Coordinates of C-alpha atoms in Angstrom, one line a residue:
Chain B
M15 CA -13.6 3.5 -73.5
V16 CA -14.6 0.0 -72.8
H17 CA -16.8 -0.7 -69.8
W18 CA -15.9 -3.6 -67.6
S19 CA -18.5 -4.9 -65.1
A20 CA -17.2 -5.9 -61.6
E21 CA -18.0 -9.5 -62.6
E22 CA -15.9 -9.2 -65.8
K23 CA -13.0 -7.8 -64.1
Q24 CA -13.1 -10.6 -61.3
L25 CA -13.4 -13.3 -64.1
I26 CA -10.3 -11.8 -65.8
T27 CA -8.0 -11.2 -62.8
S28 CA -8.8 -14.4 -60.9
L29 CA -8.2 -16.6 -64.1
W30 CA -5.1 -14.6 -64.8
S31 CA -3.6 -15.2 -61.5
K32 CA -3.5 -18.9 -62.2
V33 CA -2.0 -18.6 -65.7
N34 CA 1.6 -19.7 -66.2
V35 CA 2.5 -17.0 -68.5
E36 CA 5.6 -18.7 -69.9
E37 CA 3.9 -22.0 -70.7
C38 CA 0.6 -20.4 -71.8
G39 CA 2.4 -18.0 -74.0
A40 CA 4.6 -20.4 -75.6
E41 CA 1.7 -22.7 -76.3
A42 CA -0.5 -20.1 -77.8
L43 CA 2.1 -18.9 -80.2
A44 CA 3.1 -22.5 -81.1
R45 CA -0.6 -23.2 -81.8
L46 CA -0.9 -20.0 -84.0
L47 CA 2.0 -21.2 -86.0
I48 CA 0.6 -24.7 -86.3
V49 CA -3.0 -24.2 -86.7
Y50 CA -2.6 -21.2 -89.1
P51 CA 0.7 -22.0 -90.9
W52 CA 0.6 -18.7 -92.9
T53 CA 1.3 -16.8 -89.5
Q54 CA 4.9 -18.2 -89.9
R55 CA 5.7 -15.7 -92.4
F56 CA 6.4 -13.3 -89.6
F57 CA 8.9 -15.5 -88.0
S58 CA 11.3 -16.5 -90.8
S59 CA 14.2 -15.7 -88.4
F60 CA 13.0 -18.4 -85.9
G61 CA 14.7 -21.4 -87.3
N62 CA 13.0 -24.8 -87.6
L63 CA 9.2 -24.4 -87.9
S64 CA 9.0 -27.4 -90.1
S65 CA 6.4 -29.6 -88.2
P66 CA 4.3 -29.1 -85.0
T67 CA 7.2 -30.9 -83.0
A68 CA 9.6 -28.6 -84.2
I69 CA 7.4 -25.5 -83.6
I70 CA 6.6 -26.6 -80.1
G71 CA 10.0 -27.4 -79.1
N72 CA 11.5 -24.3 -80.8
P73 CA 13.2 -22.1 -78.1
K74 CA 12.6 -18.8 -79.9
V75 CA 9.0 -19.6 -80.4
R76 CA 8.7 -20.3 -76.5
A77 CA 10.6 -17.2 -75.7
H78 CA 8.5 -14.9 -77.9
G79 CA 5.3 -16.6 -76.7
K80 CA 6.3 -15.6 -73.2
K81 CA 6.9 -12.0 -74.4
V82 CA 3.7 -11.8 -76.0
L83 CA 1.6 -13.1 -73.2
T84 CA 3.5 -11.0 -70.7
S85 CA 2.5 -8.1 -72.7
F86 CA -1.0 -9.3 -72.5
G87 CA -0.7 -9.1 -68.8
E88 CA -0.2 -5.3 -69.2
A89 CA -3.5 -4.9 -70.6
I90 CA -5.1 -6.8 -67.9
K91 CA -3.2 -4.5 -65.3
N92 CA -4.8 -1.5 -67.3
L93 CA -8.4 -2.7 -68.3
D94 CA -9.6 0.9 -68.3
N95 CA -6.8 2.1 -70.4
I96 CA -5.9 -0.7 -73.0
K97 CA -5.8 1.6 -76.1
T98 CA -3.2 3.9 -74.4
T99 CA -1.2 1.1 -73.0
Y100 CA -0.9 -0.4 -76.5
S101 CA -0.2 2.7 -78.3
K102 CA 3.4 2.1 -79.0
L103 CA 3.0 -1.7 -79.6
S104 CA 0.3 -0.8 -82.2
E105 CA 2.5 1.6 -84.2
L106 CA 5.3 -1.1 -83.9
H107 CA 3.1 -3.8 -85.4
C108 CA 2.0 -1.5 -88.1
E109 CA 5.1 0.3 -89.1
K110 CA 7.9 -2.1 -88.4
L111 CA 6.4 -5.6 -88.1
H112 CA 3.6 -5.2 -90.8
V113 CA 1.4 -7.5 -89.3
D114 CA -2.3 -7.6 -90.6
P115 CA -4.6 -6.9 -87.6
E116 CA -6.7 -10.2 -88.5
N117 CA -3.8 -12.1 -87.0
F118 CA -4.5 -10.6 -83.6
R119 CA -8.0 -11.9 -83.7
L120 CA -6.7 -15.4 -84.6
L121 CA -4.1 -15.3 -81.7
G122 CA -6.9 -14.2 -79.4
D123 CA -9.2 -17.1 -80.3
I124 CA -6.2 -19.6 -79.9
L125 CA -5.5 -18.2 -76.4
I126 CA -9.1 -18.9 -75.6
I127 CA -8.8 -22.4 -76.6
V128 CA -5.5 -22.9 -74.7
L129 CA -7.2 -21.6 -71.7
S130 CA -10.2 -24.0 -72.2
A131 CA -7.9 -27.0 -72.5
H132 CA -6.0 -26.0 -69.3
F133 CA -9.0 -24.8 -67.1
A134 CA -11.6 -27.2 -68.5
K135 CA -15.0 -26.8 -66.6
D136 CA -13.5 -23.6 -64.7
F137 CA -13.4 -22.0 -68.0
S138 CA -17.3 -21.5 -67.5
P139 CA -19.3 -19.8 -70.4
A140 CA -19.3 -16.5 -68.5
C141 CA -15.6 -16.8 -68.2
Q142 CA -15.2 -17.6 -72.0
A143 CA -17.5 -14.7 -72.8
T144 CA -15.5 -12.2 -70.8
W145 CA -12.2 -13.5 -72.1
Q146 CA -13.6 -13.4 -75.7
K147 CA -14.4 -9.7 -74.9
L148 CA -11.0 -9.1 -73.7
V149 CA -9.1 -10.5 -76.6
G150 CA -11.4 -8.5 -78.9
V151 CA -10.5 -5.5 -77.1
V152 CA -6.8 -6.1 -77.1
A153 CA -6.8 -6.9 -80.8
H154 CA -8.7 -3.7 -81.5
A155 CA -6.2 -1.7 -79.4
L156 CA -3.2 -3.2 -81.3
A157 CA -4.9 -2.1 -84.5
Y158 CA -5.9 1.2 -83.5
K159 CA -2.8 3.1 -84.4
Y160 CA -2.7 1.5 -88.0
H161 CA -2.5 3.8 -90.8
Chain Y
M9 CA -7.1 -29.2 -97.1
L10 CA -7.6 -32.2 -94.8
T11 CA -4.7 -34.6 -94.8
A12 CA -5.0 -38.3 -94.2
E13 CA -3.5 -37.7 -90.7
D14 CA -6.0 -34.8 -90.1
K15 CA -8.9 -37.3 -90.8
K16 CA -7.4 -40.0 -88.7
L17 CA -7.2 -37.5 -85.7
I18 CA -10.7 -36.3 -86.4
H19 CA -12.1 -39.8 -86.2
Q20 CA -10.3 -40.6 -83.2
I21 CA -11.3 -37.5 -81.3
W22 CA -14.9 -37.9 -82.4
D23 CA -14.9 -41.6 -81.2
K24 CA -13.3 -40.5 -77.9
T25 CA -16.0 -37.7 -77.2
G26 CA -18.8 -40.1 -78.2
P27 CA -20.3 -40.5 -74.7
K28 CA -20.4 -36.7 -74.4
H29 CA -21.8 -35.9 -77.8
D30 CA -25.3 -35.6 -76.2
E31 CA -24.3 -32.5 -74.1
M32 CA -21.6 -31.0 -76.3
G33 CA -23.9 -29.5 -79.0
G34 CA -26.0 -27.7 -76.4
E35 CA -23.0 -26.5 -74.4
A36 CA -21.3 -25.1 -77.5
L37 CA -24.6 -23.2 -78.5
F38 CA -25.0 -21.9 -75.1
R39 CA -21.4 -20.7 -74.8
M40 CA -21.7 -19.2 -78.4
F41 CA -25.0 -17.3 -77.4
T42 CA -23.2 -16.0 -74.2
A43 CA -19.7 -15.1 -75.8
Q44 CA -21.2 -13.5 -79.1
P45 CA -24.7 -12.3 -78.2
Q46 CA -25.3 -11.2 -81.9
T47 CA -25.7 -15.0 -82.7
K48 CA -28.8 -15.0 -80.8
T49 CA -30.6 -12.9 -83.4
Y50 CA -30.9 -16.1 -85.3
F51 CA -32.9 -17.8 -82.6
P52 CA -35.5 -15.1 -81.4
H53 CA -38.0 -17.9 -80.8
F54 CA -35.7 -19.8 -78.4
D55 CA -35.3 -19.7 -74.8
V56 CA -31.5 -19.4 -74.8
S57 CA -30.9 -19.8 -71.1
W58 CA -28.6 -22.3 -69.6
G59 CA -30.4 -25.8 -69.6
S60 CA -33.1 -24.8 -72.1
D61 CA -34.7 -27.7 -73.7
Q62 CA -34.8 -26.0 -77.1
V63 CA -30.9 -25.3 -76.9
R64 CA -30.3 -29.0 -75.8
T65 CA -32.4 -30.3 -78.7
H66 CA -30.9 -28.0 -81.3
G67 CA -27.4 -28.9 -80.0
R68 CA -28.1 -32.6 -80.7
K69 CA -29.2 -31.8 -84.1
V70 CA -25.8 -29.9 -84.7
V71 CA -23.8 -32.6 -83.3
S72 CA -25.7 -35.2 -85.4
A73 CA -25.0 -33.3 -88.4
L74 CA -21.3 -33.0 -87.4
S75 CA -21.2 -36.8 -86.9
S76 CA -22.5 -37.2 -90.4
A77 CA -19.7 -34.9 -91.7
V78 CA -17.1 -36.8 -89.7
K79 CA -18.4 -40.1 -91.4
N80 CA -18.4 -38.6 -94.9
V81 CA -15.4 -36.4 -94.6
D82 CA -14.3 -37.1 -98.0
N83 CA -17.5 -36.0 -99.5
L84 CA -18.8 -33.0 -97.3
S85 CA -20.4 -31.4 -100.2
Q86 CA -22.8 -34.3 -100.7
A87 CA -23.3 -35.4 -97.0
L88 CA -24.2 -31.7 -96.0
S89 CA -26.2 -31.0 -99.2
E90 CA -29.5 -30.7 -97.6
L91 CA -28.2 -28.5 -94.7
S92 CA -26.4 -26.4 -97.2
N93 CA -29.7 -25.7 -98.9
L94 CA -31.3 -24.9 -95.7
H95 CA -28.6 -22.4 -94.6
A96 CA -28.6 -20.8 -97.9
Y97 CA -32.2 -20.3 -98.8
N98 CA -34.0 -20.5 -95.6
L99 CA -31.7 -19.6 -92.5
R100 CA -29.4 -17.2 -94.4
V101 CA -27.0 -17.0 -91.5
D102 CA -25.2 -13.7 -92.2
P103 CA -22.4 -13.1 -93.1
P104 CA -22.3 -16.6 -94.3
Y105 CA -18.9 -17.7 -93.3
F106 CA -18.3 -15.4 -90.2
A107 CA -21.3 -16.5 -88.0
L108 CA -20.7 -20.1 -88.6
Q109 CA -17.0 -19.6 -87.6
L110 CA -18.3 -18.2 -84.1
L111 CA -20.1 -21.7 -83.6
S112 CA -16.7 -23.3 -84.7
Q113 CA -14.9 -21.5 -81.9
S114 CA -17.3 -22.4 -79.3
F115 CA -17.5 -26.0 -80.4
Q116 CA -13.6 -26.2 -80.1
V117 CA -13.7 -24.6 -76.7
V118 CA -16.2 -27.5 -75.6
L119 CA -13.8 -30.0 -77.2
A120 CA -10.9 -28.4 -75.3
V121 CA -12.7 -28.4 -72.0
N122 CA -13.6 -32.0 -72.3
L123 CA -10.2 -33.3 -73.6
G124 CA -7.7 -31.0 -71.9
K125 CA -4.2 -32.1 -72.9
D126 CA -5.6 -34.4 -75.5
Y127 CA -6.7 -31.4 -77.6
T128 CA -3.3 -31.3 -78.8
P129 CA -1.9 -28.7 -81.3
E130 CA -2.2 -31.3 -84.1
V131 CA -5.8 -32.3 -83.1
H132 CA -6.6 -28.5 -82.7
A133 CA -5.3 -27.9 -86.3
A134 CA -7.2 -30.7 -87.8
F135 CA -10.5 -29.9 -86.1
D136 CA -10.2 -26.1 -87.0
K137 CA -9.7 -27.1 -90.7
F138 CA -12.6 -29.6 -90.5
L139 CA -14.9 -27.1 -89.0
S140 CA -13.8 -24.5 -91.6
A141 CA -14.6 -27.0 -94.5
V142 CA -17.9 -27.7 -92.9
A143 CA -18.9 -23.9 -92.6
A144 CA -17.7 -23.5 -96.2
V145 CA -20.0 -26.3 -97.4
L146 CA -22.9 -24.8 -95.6
A147 CA -22.1 -21.5 -97.2
E148 CA -21.7 -23.0 -100.6
K149 CA -24.9 -22.0 -102.1
Y150 CA -25.4 -18.5 -100.8
R151 CA -24.8 -17.1 -104.2

């Protein structure tokens, strides 16, 4: 089980309370598809992904980004229990979606950059460290049920 | 592969952040040490606390090397040849690609913090590619 200090929990929940999940989720997913274009392989049914502009404006990308980040919120609500919280999602990503867990790490890094651009100086080094730990834990939990 | 558009964006952003270059390196290093403590193993002789002169000085060295890389983006291998030797034969940052990637992440965080909305997805992609290319050159001579 992951140990979170009181300070880490504070840094996570206080930042999260200021995050616009729909916007931030859409942006993170769009950037994943733009910065690491091979990730588009999982979204062939999403329509036009031919350019950054197309990706950013794509309604399916936005909707799915929101879904992904909303799910991230579940991890934040259950910091002491992330593996269990993501047990079914992990199986889904392995058995149905066939996503290489490396992609979870990529999305985590992208999310950090989106948060940096949005919160600027408020995204302090301590904040970055805590969130870097969080995205690592989430990625690990999502990969946990792979077989 | 860096496109002409990528290179243009990289130059623009590098010029735009010019006034902040002095602090950006130190900040990126400090963020990396904080977020990825294993990176401190390469600096056991450093005071890695916030505001440390050593970190600030080293940060300036890093940014200066990146400036040279930006100027010589069409010829990174040659421009970074000395640094490549240093990282391969002396510093041996290990694993060669991975650890340098951690600095890339923190450096991009500093760019994003300073540029906000101007760190657009296109700029983000260009810089990520650029820093990957730099890291690859620095790891070129490892074996």
